[in-house]
Structures are given as structure tokens and as C-alpha cells.
PDB file of C-alpha atoms in Angstrom:
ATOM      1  CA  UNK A 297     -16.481   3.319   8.264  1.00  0.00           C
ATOM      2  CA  UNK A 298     -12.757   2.591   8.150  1.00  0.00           C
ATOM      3  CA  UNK A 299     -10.232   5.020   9.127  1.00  0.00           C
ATOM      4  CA  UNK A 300      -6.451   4.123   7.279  1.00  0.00           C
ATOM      5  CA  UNK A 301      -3.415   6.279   8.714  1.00  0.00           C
ATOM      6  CA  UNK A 302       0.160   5.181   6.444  1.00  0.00           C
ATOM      7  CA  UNK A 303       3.456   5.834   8.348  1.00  0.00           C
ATOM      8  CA  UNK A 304       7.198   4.904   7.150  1.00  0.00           C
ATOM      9  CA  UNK A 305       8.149   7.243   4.444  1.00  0.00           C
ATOM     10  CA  UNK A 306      10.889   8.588   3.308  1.00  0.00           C
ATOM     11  CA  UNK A 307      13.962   9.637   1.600  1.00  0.00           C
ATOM     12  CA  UNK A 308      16.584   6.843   0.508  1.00  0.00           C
ATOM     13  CA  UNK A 309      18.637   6.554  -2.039  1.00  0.00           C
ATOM     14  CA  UNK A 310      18.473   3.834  -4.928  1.00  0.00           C
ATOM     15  CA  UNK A 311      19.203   0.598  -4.135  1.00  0.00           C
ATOM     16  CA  UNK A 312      17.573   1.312  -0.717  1.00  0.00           C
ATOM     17  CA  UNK A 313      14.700  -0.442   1.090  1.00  0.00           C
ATOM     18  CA  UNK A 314      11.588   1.334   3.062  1.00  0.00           C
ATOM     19  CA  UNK A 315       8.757  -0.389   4.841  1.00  0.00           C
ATOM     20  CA  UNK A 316       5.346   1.415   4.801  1.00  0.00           C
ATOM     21  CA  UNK A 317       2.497   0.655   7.162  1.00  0.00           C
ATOM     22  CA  UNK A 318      -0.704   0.898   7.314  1.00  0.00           C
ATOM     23  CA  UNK A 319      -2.551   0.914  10.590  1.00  0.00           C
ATOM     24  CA  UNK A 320      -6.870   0.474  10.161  1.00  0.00           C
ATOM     25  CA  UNK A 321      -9.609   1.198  12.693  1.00  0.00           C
ATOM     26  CA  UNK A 322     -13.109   1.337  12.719  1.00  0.00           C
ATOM     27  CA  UNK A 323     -15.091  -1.763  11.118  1.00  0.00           C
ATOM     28  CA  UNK A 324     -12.674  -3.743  10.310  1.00  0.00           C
ATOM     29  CA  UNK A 325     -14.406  -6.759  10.021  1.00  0.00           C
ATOM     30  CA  UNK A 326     -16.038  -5.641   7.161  1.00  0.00           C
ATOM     31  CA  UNK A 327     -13.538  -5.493   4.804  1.00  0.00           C
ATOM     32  CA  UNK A 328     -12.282  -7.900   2.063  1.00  0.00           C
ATOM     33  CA  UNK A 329      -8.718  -6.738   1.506  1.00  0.00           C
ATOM     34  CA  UNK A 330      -6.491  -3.688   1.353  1.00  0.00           C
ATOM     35  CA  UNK A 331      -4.326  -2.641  -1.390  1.00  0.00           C
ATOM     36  CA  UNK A 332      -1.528  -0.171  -1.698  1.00  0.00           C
ATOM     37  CA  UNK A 333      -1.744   2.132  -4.424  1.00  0.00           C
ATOM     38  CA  UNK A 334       1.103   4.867  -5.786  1.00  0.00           C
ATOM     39  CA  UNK A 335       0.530   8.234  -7.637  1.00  0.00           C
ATOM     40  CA  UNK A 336       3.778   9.887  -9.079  1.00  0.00           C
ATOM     41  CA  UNK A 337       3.384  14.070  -9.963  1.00  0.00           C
ATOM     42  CA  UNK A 338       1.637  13.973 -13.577  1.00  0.00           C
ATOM     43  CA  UNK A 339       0.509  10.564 -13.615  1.00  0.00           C
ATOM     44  CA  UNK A 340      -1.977   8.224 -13.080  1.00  0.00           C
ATOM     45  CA  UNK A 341      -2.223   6.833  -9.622  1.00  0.00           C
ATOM     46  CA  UNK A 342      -1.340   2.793 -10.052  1.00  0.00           C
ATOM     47  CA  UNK A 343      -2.275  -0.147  -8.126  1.00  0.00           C
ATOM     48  CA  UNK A 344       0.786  -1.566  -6.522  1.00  0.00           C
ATOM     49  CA  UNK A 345      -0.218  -4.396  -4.178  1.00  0.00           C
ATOM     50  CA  UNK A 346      -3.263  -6.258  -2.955  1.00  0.00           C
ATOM     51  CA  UNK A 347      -3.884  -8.662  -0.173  1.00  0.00           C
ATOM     52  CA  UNK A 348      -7.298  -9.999   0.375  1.00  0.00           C
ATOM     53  CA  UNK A 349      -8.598 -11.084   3.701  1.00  0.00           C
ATOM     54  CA  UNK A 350      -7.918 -14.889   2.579  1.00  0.00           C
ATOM     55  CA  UNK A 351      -4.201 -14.035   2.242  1.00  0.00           C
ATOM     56  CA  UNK A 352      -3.900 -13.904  -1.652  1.00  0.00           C
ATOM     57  CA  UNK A 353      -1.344 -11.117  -2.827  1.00  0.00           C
ATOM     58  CA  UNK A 354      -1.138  -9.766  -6.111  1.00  0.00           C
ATOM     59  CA  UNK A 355       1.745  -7.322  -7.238  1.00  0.00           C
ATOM     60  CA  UNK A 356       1.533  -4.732 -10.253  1.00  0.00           C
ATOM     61  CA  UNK A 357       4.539  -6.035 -12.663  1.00  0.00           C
ATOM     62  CA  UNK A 358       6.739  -3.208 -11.887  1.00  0.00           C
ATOM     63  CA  UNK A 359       7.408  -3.860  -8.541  1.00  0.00           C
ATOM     64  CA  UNK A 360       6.647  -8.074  -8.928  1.00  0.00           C
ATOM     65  CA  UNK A 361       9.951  -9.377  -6.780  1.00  0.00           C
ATOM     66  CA  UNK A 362      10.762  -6.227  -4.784  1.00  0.00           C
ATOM     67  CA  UNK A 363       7.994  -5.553  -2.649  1.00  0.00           C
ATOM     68  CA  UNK A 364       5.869  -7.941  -0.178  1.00  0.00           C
ATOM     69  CA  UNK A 365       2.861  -6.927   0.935  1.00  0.00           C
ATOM     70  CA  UNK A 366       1.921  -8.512   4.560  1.00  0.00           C
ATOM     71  CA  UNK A 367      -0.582  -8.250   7.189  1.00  0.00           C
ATOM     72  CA  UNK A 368      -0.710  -8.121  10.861  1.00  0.00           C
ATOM     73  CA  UNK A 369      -4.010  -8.702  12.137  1.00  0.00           C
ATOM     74  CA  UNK A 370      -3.588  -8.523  15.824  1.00  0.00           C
ATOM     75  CA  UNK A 371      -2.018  -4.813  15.235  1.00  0.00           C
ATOM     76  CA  UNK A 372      -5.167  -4.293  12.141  1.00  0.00           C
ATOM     77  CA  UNK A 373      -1.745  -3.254  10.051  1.00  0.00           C
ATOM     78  CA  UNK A 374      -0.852  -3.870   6.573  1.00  0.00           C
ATOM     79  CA  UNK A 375       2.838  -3.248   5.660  1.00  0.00           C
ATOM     80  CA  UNK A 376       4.352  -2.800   2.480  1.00  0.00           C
ATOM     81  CA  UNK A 377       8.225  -3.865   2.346  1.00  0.00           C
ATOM     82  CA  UNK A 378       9.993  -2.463  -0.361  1.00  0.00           C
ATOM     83  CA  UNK A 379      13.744  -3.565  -1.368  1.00  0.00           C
ATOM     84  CA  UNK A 380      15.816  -2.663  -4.091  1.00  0.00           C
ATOM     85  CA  UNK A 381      14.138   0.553  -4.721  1.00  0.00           C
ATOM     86  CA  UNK A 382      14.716   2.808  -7.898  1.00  0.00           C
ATOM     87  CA  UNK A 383      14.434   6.459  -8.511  1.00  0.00           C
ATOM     88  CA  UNK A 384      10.777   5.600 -10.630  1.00  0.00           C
ATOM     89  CA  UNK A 385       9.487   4.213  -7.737  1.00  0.00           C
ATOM     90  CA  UNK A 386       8.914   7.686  -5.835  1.00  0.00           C
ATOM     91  CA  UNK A 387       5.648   8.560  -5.363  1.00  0.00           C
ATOM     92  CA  UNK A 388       3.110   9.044  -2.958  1.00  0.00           C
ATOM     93  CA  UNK A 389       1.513   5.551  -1.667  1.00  0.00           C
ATOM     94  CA  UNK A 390      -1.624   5.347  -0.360  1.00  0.00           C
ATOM     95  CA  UNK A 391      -3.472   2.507   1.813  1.00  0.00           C
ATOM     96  CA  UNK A 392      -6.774   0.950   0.664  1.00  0.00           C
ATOM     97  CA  UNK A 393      -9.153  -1.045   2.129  1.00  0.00           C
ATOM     98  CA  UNK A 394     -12.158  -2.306   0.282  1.00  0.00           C
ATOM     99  CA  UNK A 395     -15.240  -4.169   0.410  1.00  0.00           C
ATOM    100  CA  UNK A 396     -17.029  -4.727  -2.559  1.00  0.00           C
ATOM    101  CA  UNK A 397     -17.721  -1.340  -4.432  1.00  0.00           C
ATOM    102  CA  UNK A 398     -16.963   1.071  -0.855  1.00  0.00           C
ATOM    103  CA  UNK A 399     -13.577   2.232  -0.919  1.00  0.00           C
ATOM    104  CA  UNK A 400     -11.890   3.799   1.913  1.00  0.00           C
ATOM    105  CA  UNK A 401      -8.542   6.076   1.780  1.00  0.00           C
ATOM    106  CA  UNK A 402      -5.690   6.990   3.613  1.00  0.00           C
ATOM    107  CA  UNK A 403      -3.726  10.475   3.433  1.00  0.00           C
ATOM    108  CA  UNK A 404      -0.802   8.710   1.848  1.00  0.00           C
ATOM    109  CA  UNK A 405       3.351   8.734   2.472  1.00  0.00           C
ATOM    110  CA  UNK A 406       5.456  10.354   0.196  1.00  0.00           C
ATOM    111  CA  UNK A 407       8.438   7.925  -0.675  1.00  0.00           C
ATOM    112  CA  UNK A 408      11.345   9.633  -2.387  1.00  0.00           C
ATOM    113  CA  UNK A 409      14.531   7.798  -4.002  1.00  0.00           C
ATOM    114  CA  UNK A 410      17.199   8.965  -5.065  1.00  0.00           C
ATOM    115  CA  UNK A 411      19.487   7.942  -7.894  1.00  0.00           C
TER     116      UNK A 411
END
């Protein structure tokens, strides 16, 4: 089992930058990558960022040269920075961590941005 907890939420107005994180326990090891998915009220929740455990990122095109997605993995963290952020990007974001076809959630962080 692996246990996500997301932290770094927010309020901040357009234009503004937040960084999420994403601390993981529990089997670790097991894992192939983690992702960081949004769901807005009313819509479908979207795949934002992945990073597998051989470093390869992949960003959904709406967010392709704003956010970096990064890992720590002395601290078993994944981060999400997010720059240059506009009113459509609020949501709530939730961590992932998968291997194979297990999935494995965290409660999610509601980011908010104003215009």
C-alpha cells in the first residue's frame, strides 16, 4: 500500500505561482511513477503531470511551460511548481502514484486563482 498526503494550496491571484507537494509512505519501492491530476466543479478530472521513476515528465498541453513536475527522493516527495497561473487553472489537484494497473490516491489541495 501507498499512503499520498498533498500540502501547498491555496488562494493567489492570476499571474501568481503555487508549489504543491506530495509527500508518499508505505511501499514505495514499488511504484513506477506518480502523476498529478486536477478536477475543476462539473468537469472531468484531467491528467496534469507525470514523472516516472526513470525521470521522464510528461505535461497535459494546457499547462506545457508553466508547471514542472520534480521529485525528491530522499524526502519520498513529488512537487508540482506552478508559475504563471490563470483563473482556469483552479481546481482541486490530486497526487498519484502508480504501478502498473494499482492506483493509489491522495485527498487532494484545492488551488484557487483569482482573476
Amino acid at each position: 500500500q501507498v499512503q499520498l498526503v498533498e500540502s501547498g494550496g491555496g488562494l493567489v491571484q492570476a499571474g501568481g505561482s503555487l508549489r504543491l507537494s506530495c509527500a508518499a509512505t508505505g511501499t514505495i519501492f514499488s511504484i513506477n511513477g506518480m502523476r498529478w491530476y486536477r478536477q475543476a466543479p462539473g468537469k472531468q478530472r484531467e491528467l496534469v503531470a507525470t514523472i516516472t521513476n526513470g525521470g521522464s515528465t510528461n505535461y497535459a498541453d494546457s499547462v506545457k511551460g508553466r508547471f514542472t513536475i520534480s521529485r525528491d527522493n530522499a524526502k519520498n516527495t513529488v512537487y508540482l511548481q506552478m508559475n504563471s497561473l490563470k483563473p482556469e487553472d483552479t481546481a482541486v489537484y490530486i497526487c498519484n502514484a502508480y504501478r502498473y494497473t494499482n492506483n493509489y490516491w491522495g485527498q487532494g489541495t484545492q488551488v484557487t486563482v483569482s482573476s
